[in-house]
PDB file of C-alpha atoms and ligand atoms in Angstrom:
ATOM      1  CA  MET A1041      68.784  27.508-136.637  1.00 44.00           C
ATOM      2  CA  THR A1042      70.912  27.068-139.699  1.00 46.00           C
ATOM      3  CA  VAL A1043      73.737  28.979-140.100  1.00 50.00           C
ATOM      4  CA  PRO A1044      74.412  30.085-143.950  1.00 48.00           C
ATOM      5  CA  GLU A1045      77.509  28.575-145.390  1.00 50.00           C
ATOM      6  CA  ARG A1046      79.351  31.012-147.681  1.00 50.00           C
ATOM      7  CA  GLY A1047      75.873  33.137-148.729  1.00 52.00           C
ATOM      8  CA  ARG A1048      74.232  29.566-149.474  1.00 55.00           C
ATOM      9  CA  LEU A1049      71.513  27.498-147.125  1.00 54.00           C
ATOM     10  CA  SER A1050      69.240  25.019-147.254  1.00 56.00           C
ATOM     11  CA  ASP A1051      65.329  25.974-146.827  1.00 57.00           C
ATOM     12  CA  GLU A1052      62.813  23.912-144.780  1.00 61.00           C
ATOM     13  CA  SER A1053      62.474  21.222-147.454  1.00 61.00           C
ATOM     14  CA  GLY A1054      65.992  21.385-147.587  1.00 58.00           C
ATOM     15  CA  ALA A1055      66.263  22.534-150.893  1.00 63.00           C
ATOM     16  CA  ARG A1056      69.491  25.082-151.007  1.00 63.00           C
ATOM     17  CA  GLY A1057      69.946  28.422-152.724  1.00 66.00           C
ATOM     18  CA  GLU A1058      71.467  31.659-152.878  1.00 72.00           C
ATOM     19  CA  VAL A1059      70.423  33.892-149.948  1.00 71.00           C
ATOM     20  CA  LEU A1060      71.598  37.554-149.290  1.00 78.00           C
ATOM     21  CA  ALA A1061      71.686  36.923-145.103  1.00 89.00           C
ATOM     22  CA  LYS A1062      70.168  35.175-142.456  1.00 93.00           C
ATOM     23  CA  VAL A1063      68.558  36.993-139.665  1.00 95.00           C
ATOM     24  CA  VAL A1064      69.007  35.737-136.141  1.00 96.00           C
ATOM     25  CA  VAL A1065      66.667  37.724-133.148  1.00 96.00           C
ATOM     26  CA  ILE A1066      67.749  36.921-129.969  1.00 96.00           C
ATOM     27  CA  THR A1067      64.855  38.525-127.677  1.00 95.00           C
ATOM     28  CA  SER A1068      63.239  38.203-124.286  1.00 94.00           C
ATOM     29  CA  GLY A1069      60.189  39.267-122.125  1.00 89.00           C
ATOM     30  CA  LYS A1070      62.615  39.615-119.344  1.00 92.00           C
ATOM     31  CA  GLY A1071      65.173  41.917-118.856  1.00 91.00           C
ATOM     32  CA  GLY A1072      68.490  41.705-118.189  1.00 93.00           C
ATOM     33  CA  VAL A1073      68.672  37.907-118.528  1.00 96.00           C
ATOM     34  CA  GLY A1074      71.934  38.311-120.875  1.00 96.00           C
ATOM     35  CA  LYS A1075      70.172  38.830-124.334  1.00 96.00           C
ATOM     36  CA  THR A1076      72.766  41.847-125.612  1.00 96.00           C
ATOM     37  CA  THR A1077      75.696  39.877-124.332  1.00 97.00           C
ATOM     38  CA  THR A1078      74.732  36.540-126.197  1.00 97.00           C
ATOM     39  CA  ALA A1079      74.319  38.735-129.439  1.00 97.00           C
ATOM     40  CA  ALA A1080      77.582  39.928-128.894  1.00 97.00           C
ATOM     41  CA  ALA A1081      79.484  36.612-128.583  1.00 97.00           C
ATOM     42  CA  PHE A1082      77.200  35.160-130.969  1.00 97.00           C
ATOM     43  CA  ALA A1083      78.106  37.396-133.652  1.00 98.00           C
ATOM     44  CA  ALA A1084      81.562  37.591-132.619  1.00 98.00           C
ATOM     45  CA  GLY A1085      81.582  33.796-133.173  1.00 98.00           C
ATOM     46  CA  LEU A1086      80.240  33.718-136.460  1.00 97.00           C
ATOM     47  CA  ALA A1087      82.483  36.097-137.991  1.00 98.00           C
ATOM     48  CA  LEU A1088      85.623  34.324-136.706  1.00 98.00           C
ATOM     49  CA  ARG A1089      83.787  31.934-138.915  1.00 97.00           C
ATOM     50  CA  GLY A1090      84.306  33.415-141.771  1.00 96.00           C
ATOM     51  CA  HIS A1091      80.825  34.543-142.175  1.00 96.00           C
ATOM     52  CA  LYS A1092      80.096  38.415-142.484  1.00 96.00           C
ATOM     53  CA  THR A1093      78.109  39.490-139.853  1.00 98.00           C
ATOM     54  CA  VAL A1094      76.524  42.453-138.486  1.00 97.00           C
ATOM     55  CA  VAL A1095      75.310  42.679-135.275  1.00 97.00           C
ATOM     56  CA  ILE A1096      72.309  45.054-134.750  1.00 95.00           C
ATOM     57  CA  ASP A1097      71.216  46.915-130.921  1.00 92.00           C
ATOM     58  CA  PHE A1098      67.466  46.905-131.257  1.00 88.00           C
ATOM     59  CA  ASP A1099      67.255  48.561-127.765  1.00 86.00           C
ATOM     60  CA  VAL A1100      65.904  52.115-128.914  1.00 79.00           C
ATOM     61  CA  GLY A1101      67.120  54.322-126.455  1.00 79.00           C
ATOM     62  CA  LEU A1102      69.026  52.236-124.503  1.00 84.00           C
ATOM     63  CA  ARG A1103      71.728  51.101-126.308  1.00 88.00           C
ATOM     64  CA  ASN A1104      74.872  49.187-124.532  1.00 92.00           C
ATOM     65  CA  LEU A1105      76.013  46.597-127.461  1.00 95.00           C
ATOM     66  CA  ASP A1106      78.591  49.424-128.278  1.00 94.00           C
ATOM     67  CA  LEU A1107      79.945  49.362-125.082  1.00 94.00           C
ATOM     68  CA  ILE A1108      79.997  45.603-124.997  1.00 95.00           C
ATOM     69  CA  MET A1109      81.625  45.529-128.164  1.00 96.00           C
ATOM     70  CA  GLY A1110      84.259  48.306-127.188  1.00 95.00           C
ATOM     71  CA  CYS A1111      83.205  50.522-130.288  1.00 95.00           C
ATOM     72  CA  GLU A1112      81.274  53.175-127.936  1.00 93.00           C
ATOM     73  CA  ARG A1113      83.420  56.262-128.479  1.00 94.00           C
ATOM     74  CA  ARG A1114      83.145  55.380-132.656  1.00 95.00           C
ATOM     75  CA  VAL A1115      79.521  55.696-132.675  1.00 94.00           C
ATOM     76  CA  VAL A1116      78.582  58.842-134.951  1.00 94.00           C
ATOM     77  CA  PHE A1117      75.520  57.762-136.630  1.00 93.00           C
ATOM     78  CA  ASP A1118      72.714  55.655-135.671  1.00 91.00           C
ATOM     79  CA  PHE A1119      69.820  53.289-135.767  1.00 87.00           C
ATOM     80  CA  ILE A1120      67.656  56.368-135.993  1.00 86.00           C
ATOM     81  CA  ASN A1121      69.977  58.610-137.856  1.00 90.00           C
ATOM     82  CA  VAL A1122      69.418  55.829-140.857  1.00 91.00           C
ATOM     83  CA  ILE A1123      66.078  55.394-140.296  1.00 87.00           C
ATOM     84  CA  ASN A1124      65.035  59.264-140.739  1.00 87.00           C
ATOM     85  CA  GLY A1125      67.662  59.105-143.963  1.00 93.00           C
ATOM     86  CA  ASP A1126      69.884  61.466-141.791  1.00 93.00           C
ATOM     87  CA  ALA A1127      72.770  58.912-142.485  1.00 94.00           C
ATOM     88  CA  ASN A1128      73.426  55.819-144.689  1.00 96.00           C
ATOM     89  CA  LEU A1129      73.841  52.184-143.419  1.00 94.00           C
ATOM     90  CA  ASN A1130      77.647  52.397-144.211  1.00 95.00           C
ATOM     91  CA  GLN A1131      78.121  55.803-142.091  1.00 96.00           C
ATOM     92  CA  ALA A1132      76.429  53.996-139.402  1.00 96.00           C
ATOM     93  CA  LEU A1133      77.859  50.505-139.040  1.00 97.00           C
ATOM     94  CA  ILE A1134      81.187  50.232-137.474  1.00 97.00           C
ATOM     95  CA  LYS A1135      83.809  47.942-138.321  1.00 98.00           C
ATOM     96  CA  ASP A1136      85.123  45.769-135.787  1.00 97.00           C
ATOM     97  CA  LYS A1137      88.613  46.047-135.122  1.00 97.00           C
ATOM     98  CA  ARG A1138      89.740  42.794-134.466  1.00 96.00           C
ATOM     99  CA  ASN A1139      87.611  41.174-137.389  1.00 97.00           C
ATOM    100  CA  ASP A1140      87.293  42.400-140.501  1.00 97.00           C
ATOM    101  CA  ASN A1141      83.989  40.169-140.817  1.00 98.00           C
ATOM    102  CA  LEU A1142      82.193  41.889-138.110  1.00 98.00           C
ATOM    103  CA  PHE A1143      80.167  45.305-138.057  1.00 98.00           C
ATOM    104  CA  ILE A1144      78.283  46.769-135.361  1.00 97.00           C
ATOM    105  CA  PHE A1145      74.984  49.104-135.972  1.00 96.00           C
ATOM    106  CA  PRO A1146      74.339  51.132-132.906  1.00 93.00           C
ATOM    107  CA  ASP A1147      70.806  52.004-131.745  1.00 89.00           C
ATOM    108  CA  PHE A1148      69.857  55.485-130.570  1.00 84.00           C
ATOM    109  CA  ALA A1149      70.332  56.803-127.015  1.00 74.00           C
ATOM    110  CA  ASP A1150      69.320  60.349-126.465  1.00 68.00           C
ATOM    111  CA  ALA A1151      71.946  63.140-124.947  1.00 54.00           C
ATOM    112  CA  ARG A1152      71.713  62.500-121.128  1.00 50.00           C
ATOM    113  CA  GLN A1153      71.775  58.334-122.120  1.00 54.00           C
ATOM    114  CA  GLY A1154      75.147  58.682-123.954  1.00 54.00           C
ATOM    115  CA  ARG A1155      76.466  61.070-121.513  1.00 55.00           C
ATOM    116  CA  ALA A1156      75.826  58.321-118.747  1.00 51.00           C
ATOM    117  CA  GLN A1157      76.861  55.193-120.904  1.00 55.00           C
ATOM    118  CA  ALA A1158      80.463  57.446-121.917  1.00 58.00           C
ATOM    119  CA  ARG A1159      80.761  57.914-117.730  1.00 55.00           C
ATOM    120  CA  TRP A1160      80.106  53.993-117.585  1.00 55.00           C
ATOM    121  CA  GLY A1161      82.564  53.185-120.682  1.00 61.00           C
ATOM    122  CA  ARG A1162      85.338  55.013-118.957  1.00 63.00           C
ATOM    123  CA  ALA A1163      84.931  53.465-115.094  1.00 61.00           C
ATOM    124  CA  CYS A1164      84.849  50.045-117.198  1.00 60.00           C
ATOM    125  CA  ALA A1165      88.147  50.865-119.144  1.00 62.00           C
TER     126      ALA A1165
HETATM  127  N1  LIG B 490      75.646  33.835-119.262  1.00 93.17           N
HETATM  128  C1  LIG B 490      75.888  34.683-118.899  1.00 93.17           C
HETATM  129  N2  LIG B 490      76.463  34.280-117.136  1.00 93.17           N
HETATM  130  C2  LIG B 490      76.418  34.696-115.911  1.00 93.17           C
HETATM  131  N3  LIG B 490      76.041  36.572-116.109  1.00 93.17           N
HETATM  132  C3  LIG B 490      75.803  36.832-117.405  1.00 93.17           C
HETATM  133  C4  LIG B 490      75.771  36.172-118.293  1.00 93.17           C
HETATM  134  N4  LIG B 490      75.132  36.550-119.860  1.00 93.17           N
HETATM  135  C5  LIG B 490      74.747  37.789-119.206  1.00 93.17           C
HETATM  136  N5  LIG B 490      75.831  37.993-118.160  1.00 93.17           N
HETATM  137  C6  LIG B 490      75.462  39.312-117.296  1.00 93.17           C
HETATM  138  O1  LIG B 490      74.094  40.084-117.027  1.00 93.17           O
HETATM  139  C7  LIG B 490      73.930  41.237-117.009  1.00 93.17           C
HETATM  140  C8  LIG B 490      73.060  41.344-118.046  1.00 93.17           C
HETATM  141  O2  LIG B 490      73.275  40.828-119.433  1.00 93.17           O
HETATM  142  P1  LIG B 490      72.996  41.525-120.629  1.00 93.17           P
HETATM  143  O3  LIG B 490      73.041  43.197-120.336  1.00 93.17           O
HETATM  144  O4  LIG B 490      73.538  41.278-122.025  1.00 93.17           O
HETATM  145  O5  LIG B 490      71.513  41.444-120.420  1.00 93.17           O
HETATM  146  P2  LIG B 490      70.138  41.861-121.380  1.00 93.17           P
HETATM  147  O6  LIG B 490      69.089  40.687-121.442  1.00 93.17           O
HETATM  148  O7  LIG B 490      70.841  42.529-122.696  1.00 93.17           O
HETATM  149  O8  LIG B 490      69.613  43.080-120.392  1.00 93.17           O
HETATM  150  P3  LIG B 490      68.146  44.358-120.768  1.00 93.17           P
HETATM  151  O9  LIG B 490      66.960  43.425-120.730  1.00 93.17           O
HETATM  152  O10 LIG B 490      68.811  45.130-119.883  1.00 93.17           O
HETATM  153  O11 LIG B 490      69.051  44.789-122.231  1.00 93.17           O
HETATM  154  C9  LIG B 490      75.435  41.612-117.369  1.00 93.17           C
HETATM  155  O12 LIG B 490      76.118  41.843-116.129  1.00 93.17           O
HETATM  156  C10 LIG B 490      76.223  40.521-118.077  1.00 93.17           C
HETATM  157  O13 LIG B 490      77.127  40.614-117.930  1.00 93.17           O
HETATM  158 MG1  LIG B 491      70.273  44.350-123.793  1.00 93.17          MG
END
């Protein structure tokens, strides 16, 4: 994987050009192996190195990245709101309080899961 340097990166041939963003997908066929933890740590690391970073939770209906990032009480709009056009990206992105380069894009959680997660968040606080 090549991490872009200040908005530029090399393609396969080594040619350099302007890029808007680079996407890193963290996925696995197996559950509970550390995907979300890795995504959170990796995103925080990129942001600390000066890269403007958005970490996106794609665990539709079962989000927990917001809990790991400590912003679960700041979630107003989520991925589904943006897809449905009920909110725009700027409204949904949550700016990390520790790093100005880091933004969290939370996924959808239904009302029951939301309440369960809130309880879990308070228990861990
Ligand atoms: N490197 C690690 N060493 C030990 N424990 C870890 C490590 N990474 C994650 N964990 C722990 O493993 C558990 C699962 O981690 P995590 O939620 O990140 O996995 P996941 O792959 O996203 O799970 P899911 O498939 O449910 O989304 C958590 O309790 C987490 O704290
Ligand atoms: Mg996960």
